[in-house]
Short mmCIF file of C-alpha atoms in Angstrom, two decimals:
data_model
loop_
_atom_site.label_atom_id
_atom_site.label_comp_id
_atom_site.label_asym_id
_atom_site.label_seq_id
_atom_site.Cartn_x
_atom_site.Cartn_y
_atom_site.Cartn_z
CA MET Q 249 0.00 0.00 0.00
CA ASN Q 250 1.26 3.48 -0.88
CA THR Q 251 1.62 6.31 1.55
CA ALA Q 252 -0.69 9.05 0.37
CA ALA Q 253 0.89 12.39 -0.36
CA THR Q 254 -0.44 15.59 1.18
CA PRO Q 255 -3.05 16.91 -1.28
CA ARG Q 256 -2.21 20.04 -3.21
CA SER Q 257 -4.61 22.96 -3.38
CA ARG Q 258 -4.56 24.13 -7.00
CA TYR Q 259 -6.19 26.70 -9.27
CA ILE Q 260 -6.74 26.52 -13.01
CA THR Q 261 -8.62 28.66 -15.53
CA CYS Q 262 -11.41 26.80 -17.32
CA GLU Q 263 -13.74 28.51 -19.79
CA GLY Q 264 -12.41 31.84 -18.55
CA ARG Q 265 -13.22 31.11 -14.90
CA GLU Q 266 -10.80 30.28 -12.08
CA ILE Q 267 -11.55 26.83 -10.68
CA HIS Q 268 -10.12 25.50 -7.44
CA PHE Q 269 -9.46 21.81 -6.89
CA MET Q 270 -7.70 19.51 -4.48
CA ASP Q 271 -5.21 17.23 -6.20
CA TRP Q 272 -4.65 14.01 -4.26
CA GLU Q 273 -1.63 12.57 -6.04
CA PRO Q 274 0.10 9.60 -4.40
CA GLU Q 275 3.87 9.52 -4.06
CA THR Q 276 3.91 6.31 -6.11
CA PRO Q 277 0.95 6.33 -8.53
CA SER Q 278 -0.19 2.79 -9.24
CA GLY Q 279 -3.91 3.09 -9.86
CA PRO Q 280 -6.41 4.99 -11.96
CA VAL Q 281 -7.32 8.65 -11.87
CA VAL Q 282 -10.67 9.54 -10.30
CA ILE Q 283 -12.63 12.77 -10.67
CA ALA Q 284 -14.71 13.20 -7.50
CA TRP Q 285 -17.36 15.91 -7.82
CA HIS Q 286 -19.47 17.29 -4.99
CA GLY Q 287 -23.16 18.16 -4.67
CA LEU Q 288 -25.18 21.31 -5.36
CA ALA Q 289 -24.34 23.57 -2.41
CA ARG Q 290 -21.18 21.83 -1.27
CA THR Q 291 -17.44 21.90 -2.05
CA GLY Q 292 -14.80 19.46 -3.18
CA ARG Q 293 -13.58 19.03 0.38
CA ASP Q 294 -16.58 16.76 0.98
CA MET Q 295 -14.58 14.17 -0.95
CA ASP Q 296 -11.60 14.28 1.46
CA PRO Q 297 -12.42 10.96 3.19
CA LEU Q 298 -12.87 9.02 -0.06
CA ALA Q 299 -9.85 10.71 -1.64
CA THR Q 300 -7.69 9.89 1.38
CA HIS Q 301 -8.69 6.24 1.11
CA LEU Q 302 -8.15 5.93 -2.65
CA CYS Q 303 -4.92 7.93 -2.63
CA ALA Q 304 -3.47 5.56 -0.03
CA LEU Q 305 -4.03 2.79 -2.58
CA GLY Q 306 -2.05 4.66 -5.21
CA TRP Q 307 -4.99 6.33 -6.98
CA ARG Q 308 -4.91 9.99 -7.97
CA VAL Q 309 -8.11 11.83 -7.04
CA ILE Q 310 -9.12 15.25 -8.37
CA CYS Q 311 -11.77 17.07 -6.31
CA PRO Q 312 -12.97 20.35 -7.90
CA ASP Q 313 -15.05 23.12 -6.42
CA THR Q 314 -17.80 23.88 -8.94
CA ILE Q 315 -17.91 27.46 -10.19
CA GLY Q 316 -19.73 29.52 -7.55
CA ARG Q 317 -18.78 27.15 -4.73
CA GLY Q 318 -15.91 26.95 -2.28
CA LEU Q 319 -12.79 28.68 -3.56
CA SER Q 320 -13.76 28.70 -7.22
CA GLN Q 321 -14.73 31.96 -8.89
CA TRP Q 322 -18.33 33.11 -8.76
CA SER Q 323 -19.89 33.50 -12.19
CA PRO Q 324 -20.33 37.03 -13.54
CA LYS Q 325 -23.07 35.56 -15.76
CA PRO Q 326 -25.03 33.40 -13.30
CA GLU Q 327 -28.14 32.90 -15.41
CA ALA Q 328 -26.09 31.52 -18.29
CA GLU Q 329 -23.32 29.66 -16.48
CA TYR Q 330 -24.92 27.97 -13.48
CA CYS Q 331 -26.14 24.97 -15.46
CA LEU Q 332 -25.04 21.44 -16.32
CA ASP Q 333 -23.88 22.39 -19.82
CA PHE Q 334 -21.40 24.98 -18.53
CA TYR Q 335 -20.31 22.75 -15.65
CA SER Q 336 -19.54 19.99 -18.17
CA ARG Q 337 -17.53 22.43 -20.27
CA ILE Q 338 -15.53 23.38 -17.20
CA ALA Q 339 -14.96 19.70 -16.40
CA THR Q 340 -13.76 19.05 -19.95
CA ALA Q 341 -11.36 22.00 -19.83
CA LEU Q 342 -10.08 20.81 -16.45
CA VAL Q 343 -9.21 17.27 -17.53
CA ASP Q 344 -7.80 18.53 -20.84
CA GLN Q 345 -5.42 20.92 -19.09
CA LEU Q 346 -4.39 18.17 -16.68
CA ALA Q 347 -3.75 15.93 -19.71
CA LEU Q 348 -6.01 13.19 -18.34
CA LYS Q 349 -6.92 10.85 -21.17
CA ARG Q 350 -9.00 8.29 -19.27
CA PHE Q 351 -10.37 8.35 -15.76
CA HIS Q 352 -13.23 7.33 -13.51
CA TRP Q 353 -15.92 9.67 -12.18
CA VAL Q 354 -17.57 9.69 -8.75
CA GLY Q 355 -20.31 12.30 -8.37
CA THR Q 356 -22.58 13.10 -5.45
CA SER Q 357 -25.97 14.57 -6.41
CA MET Q 358 -25.22 17.44 -8.83
CA GLY Q 359 -21.70 16.06 -9.30
CA GLY Q 360 -23.25 12.85 -10.58
CA ALA Q 361 -25.51 14.78 -12.96
CA ILE Q 362 -22.44 16.52 -14.37
CA GLY Q 363 -20.86 13.09 -14.73
CA MET Q 364 -23.85 11.79 -16.70
CA VAL Q 365 -23.73 14.76 -19.08
CA CYS Q 366 -19.99 14.34 -19.56
CA ALA Q 367 -20.12 10.55 -20.00
CA ALA Q 368 -22.78 10.87 -22.70
CA GLY Q 369 -21.25 13.94 -24.35
CA PRO Q 370 -17.93 15.77 -24.22
CA LEU Q 371 -16.07 13.10 -22.24
CA LYS Q 372 -17.63 10.06 -23.89
CA GLY Q 373 -14.91 7.44 -24.33
CA ARG Q 374 -12.74 9.00 -21.61
CA ILE Q 375 -14.84 8.27 -18.53
CA GLU Q 376 -14.35 4.54 -17.90
CA ARG Q 377 -16.65 3.97 -14.93
CA LEU Q 378 -19.25 6.22 -13.38
CA VAL Q 379 -20.47 6.29 -9.77
CA LEU Q 380 -23.71 8.19 -9.16
CA ASN Q 381 -24.17 8.94 -5.48
CA ASP Q 382 -27.90 9.38 -4.83
CA ILE Q 383 -28.67 10.95 -8.18
CA GLY Q 384 -30.47 9.70 -11.26
CA PRO Q 385 -31.92 10.95 -14.53
CA GLN Q 386 -35.08 12.16 -12.78
CA LEU Q 387 -35.42 14.08 -9.52
CA ALA Q 388 -38.33 14.07 -7.09
CA GLU Q 389 -39.89 17.54 -7.25
CA ALA Q 390 -40.58 17.71 -3.50
CA ALA Q 391 -36.88 17.22 -2.77
CA VAL Q 392 -35.90 19.87 -5.31
CA GLN Q 393 -38.20 22.34 -3.57
CA ARG Q 394 -36.73 21.37 -0.19
CA ILE Q 395 -33.21 22.02 -1.41
CA ARG Q 396 -34.17 25.30 -3.04
CA SER Q 397 -35.79 26.44 0.19
CA TYR Q 398 -32.52 26.38 2.13
CA ALA Q 399 -29.88 26.71 -0.60
CA GLY Q 400 -31.38 29.78 -2.27
CA LYS Q 401 -31.46 31.80 0.93
CA PRO Q 402 -28.52 30.58 3.01
CA GLU Q 403 -28.64 31.24 6.71
CA ALA Q 404 -26.11 33.48 8.42
CA PHE Q 405 -24.82 33.16 11.98
CA ASP Q 406 -22.67 35.10 14.41
CA THR Q 407 -20.30 32.19 15.01
CA VAL Q 408 -18.84 29.25 13.15
CA SER Q 409 -20.08 26.94 15.91
CA GLU Q 410 -23.66 28.01 15.20
CA LEU Q 411 -23.10 27.39 11.48
CA GLU Q 412 -21.84 23.91 12.28
CA GLN Q 413 -25.02 23.14 14.21
CA TYR Q 414 -27.02 24.34 11.20
CA PHE Q 415 -25.04 22.05 8.89
CA ARG Q 416 -25.56 19.13 11.26
CA ALA Q 417 -29.33 19.65 10.99
CA VAL Q 418 -29.55 20.32 7.25
CA TYR Q 419 -27.20 17.48 6.32
CA LYS Q 420 -28.43 14.92 8.81
CA PRO Q 421 -29.42 12.62 5.89
CA TYR Q 422 -25.69 12.28 5.07
CA GLY Q 423 -25.54 9.74 7.88
CA PHE Q 424 -22.68 9.32 10.32
CA LEU Q 425 -19.98 11.97 10.39
CA SER Q 426 -17.45 12.15 13.20
CA ASP Q 427 -17.08 15.40 15.12
CA ALA Q 428 -13.87 16.04 13.17
CA GLN Q 429 -15.66 15.47 9.87
CA TRP Q 430 -18.47 17.86 10.81
CA ARG Q 431 -15.84 20.44 11.72
CA LEU Q 432 -14.07 19.96 8.38
CA LEU Q 433 -17.37 20.17 6.48
CA THR Q 434 -18.08 23.45 8.26
CA GLU Q 435 -14.67 25.07 8.03
CA SER Q 436 -14.25 24.14 4.37
CA SER Q 437 -17.57 25.72 3.40
CA THR Q 438 -17.74 28.90 5.47
CA ARG Q 439 -17.42 32.50 4.33
CA ARG Q 440 -17.70 35.67 6.38
CA LEU Q 441 -20.12 38.37 5.34
CA PRO Q 442 -19.36 42.12 5.45
CA ASP Q 443 -21.33 42.39 8.70
CA GLY Q 444 -19.08 39.77 10.32
CA ARG Q 445 -21.53 36.89 10.30
CA VAL Q 446 -20.72 33.55 8.66
CA THR Q 447 -22.68 31.74 5.95
CA PRO Q 448 -22.20 28.76 3.61
CA HIS Q 449 -19.45 29.34 1.04
CA TYR Q 450 -21.35 29.46 -2.24
CA ASP Q 451 -23.08 31.92 -4.52
CA PRO Q 452 -26.83 31.85 -3.73
CA ALA Q 453 -27.48 32.68 -7.38
CA MET Q 454 -26.50 29.13 -8.33
CA VAL Q 455 -29.99 27.99 -7.28
CA GLY Q 456 -31.26 29.98 -10.26
CA GLN Q 457 -30.35 26.91 -12.29
CA PHE Q 458 -33.77 25.49 -11.46
CA THR Q 459 -35.48 28.63 -12.76
CA HIS Q 460 -33.39 29.51 -15.78
CA HIS Q 461 -32.73 25.90 -16.84
CA PRO Q 462 -35.86 24.10 -15.61
CA ALA Q 463 -35.21 20.92 -17.63
CA ASP Q 464 -31.54 20.66 -16.64
CA TYR Q 465 -32.03 17.52 -14.55
CA ASP Q 466 -34.41 15.76 -16.95
CA LEU Q 467 -31.65 13.41 -18.02
CA TRP Q 468 -33.24 10.18 -19.25
CA PRO Q 469 -32.17 10.77 -22.89
CA THR Q 470 -28.66 11.54 -21.63
CA TYR Q 471 -28.60 8.51 -19.35
CA ASP Q 472 -29.67 6.23 -22.19
CA GLN Q 473 -26.61 7.29 -24.19
CA ILE Q 474 -24.12 6.27 -21.50
CA ASP Q 475 -22.25 3.13 -22.50
CA VAL Q 476 -19.90 2.54 -19.55
CA PRO Q 477 -20.50 0.66 -16.28
CA VAL Q 478 -22.53 2.69 -13.79
CA LEU Q 479 -22.89 2.21 -10.05
CA CYS Q 480 -25.81 4.01 -8.43
CA LEU Q 481 -25.67 4.37 -4.65
CA ARG Q 482 -29.06 5.25 -3.21
CA GLY Q 483 -29.75 6.30 0.35
CA ALA Q 484 -32.64 4.13 1.47
CA GLU Q 485 -34.42 7.21 2.84
CA SER Q 486 -33.55 9.51 -0.05
CA ASP Q 487 -36.28 11.94 -1.05
CA LEU Q 488 -34.40 13.00 -4.20
CA LEU Q 489 -33.71 9.70 -5.93
CA LEU Q 490 -36.89 7.68 -5.53
CA ALA Q 491 -36.85 3.89 -5.51
CA ASP Q 492 -38.81 3.53 -8.73
CA THR Q 493 -36.35 5.80 -10.56
CA ALA Q 494 -33.44 3.72 -9.31
CA GLU Q 495 -35.23 0.57 -10.44
CA ALA Q 496 -35.72 2.03 -13.91
CA MET Q 497 -31.99 2.80 -14.02
CA ARG Q 498 -31.35 -0.95 -13.75
CA ASP Q 499 -33.41 -1.68 -16.83
CA ARG Q 500 -32.42 0.92 -19.40
CA GLY Q 501 -29.38 2.71 -20.80
CA PRO Q 502 -26.21 1.44 -19.12
CA ARG Q 503 -28.27 -0.76 -16.77
CA ALA Q 504 -26.78 0.58 -13.56
CA LEU Q 505 -25.82 -1.57 -10.65
CA VAL Q 506 -27.99 -0.10 -7.88
CA VAL Q 507 -26.99 -0.47 -4.25
CA THR Q 508 -29.32 0.83 -1.55
CA ILE Q 509 -27.62 1.98 1.64
CA ALA Q 510 -29.76 1.55 4.74
CA GLY Q 511 -29.97 4.36 7.25
CA TYR Q 512 -29.07 7.14 4.83
CA GLY Q 513 -31.04 9.79 2.96
CA HIS Q 514 -29.75 12.30 0.42
CA ALA Q 515 -26.89 11.71 0.12
CA PRO Q 516 -24.51 9.16 1.68
CA ALA Q 517 -21.37 11.05 2.71
CA LEU Q 518 -18.90 8.50 1.24
CA ASN Q 519 -16.91 8.69 4.45
CA VAL Q 520 -17.08 5.24 6.07
CA PRO Q 521 -15.25 1.98 5.22
CA GLU Q 522 -18.35 0.23 3.85
CA GLN Q 523 -18.90 3.01 1.32
CA PHE Q 524 -15.19 3.20 0.45
CA GLU Q 525 -15.34 -0.51 -0.34
CA LEU Q 526 -18.41 -0.18 -2.58
CA VAL Q 527 -16.76 2.56 -4.64
CA GLN Q 528 -13.32 1.01 -4.71
CA ARG Q 529 -14.47 -2.44 -5.77
CA PHE Q 530 -16.65 -1.05 -8.53
CA LEU Q 531 -13.95 1.23 -9.91
CA ALA Q 532 -11.49 -1.64 -9.80
CA GLY Q 533 -13.89 -3.76 -11.87
CA HIS Q 534 -14.69 -6.27 -9.13
#
């Protein structure tokens, strides 16, 4: 087993926008490259636990912050650029500049939707295996409204500790996180407002995707064009990826392998050994 190197925090310009990513590159690379992409209102640091695990095995893991999230630039054209098409263009520019010819993709929620668009379109033939973490070609409308209700008007607090308690409530469906993981989730997605309060580190305008691109997540035609192995992880209590949608994913397009994870909602945090094993074995072709 390799000793994982300390990840590098890097910046690169994609489609004219500065994108931040964590580059987990092992000292002795011996495995594949994995793009690990976070969910709608989150950052690439959510992938730290999975990246740590895979990097220790010799795999390189690239964890971007989507435009408008984390340390990546906010879009000066939010109505046009906060959408899956532009995100996929950024992803293509990123892997091109890193000279990555073939790689795997692990995407949580929105990150999985970007993966579907890329696997069926601009990165077809380059993505070898695709992991969709609690996301499918069709979203439950009630869950979309729930997410819009908190993501579009992010709360602000006087202290980081209060923000952490807010995150613990909002992201309870993620399942178990240790105290250290909750602290990392908080500190890696906190920004301070001009009045001194703290709030989640993303551009609230990104939620406009659902208004300006209302069909963005209607992805059955896209899903049907994917021709690589797909693993779909579904939280058993997910309100976003419903059971009947996951079942349909088994029967059409790439005929996903669907694994339901008991005790989780939207979306499993990919931070415990059982989930590491599911992802690792699938990406390794086992």
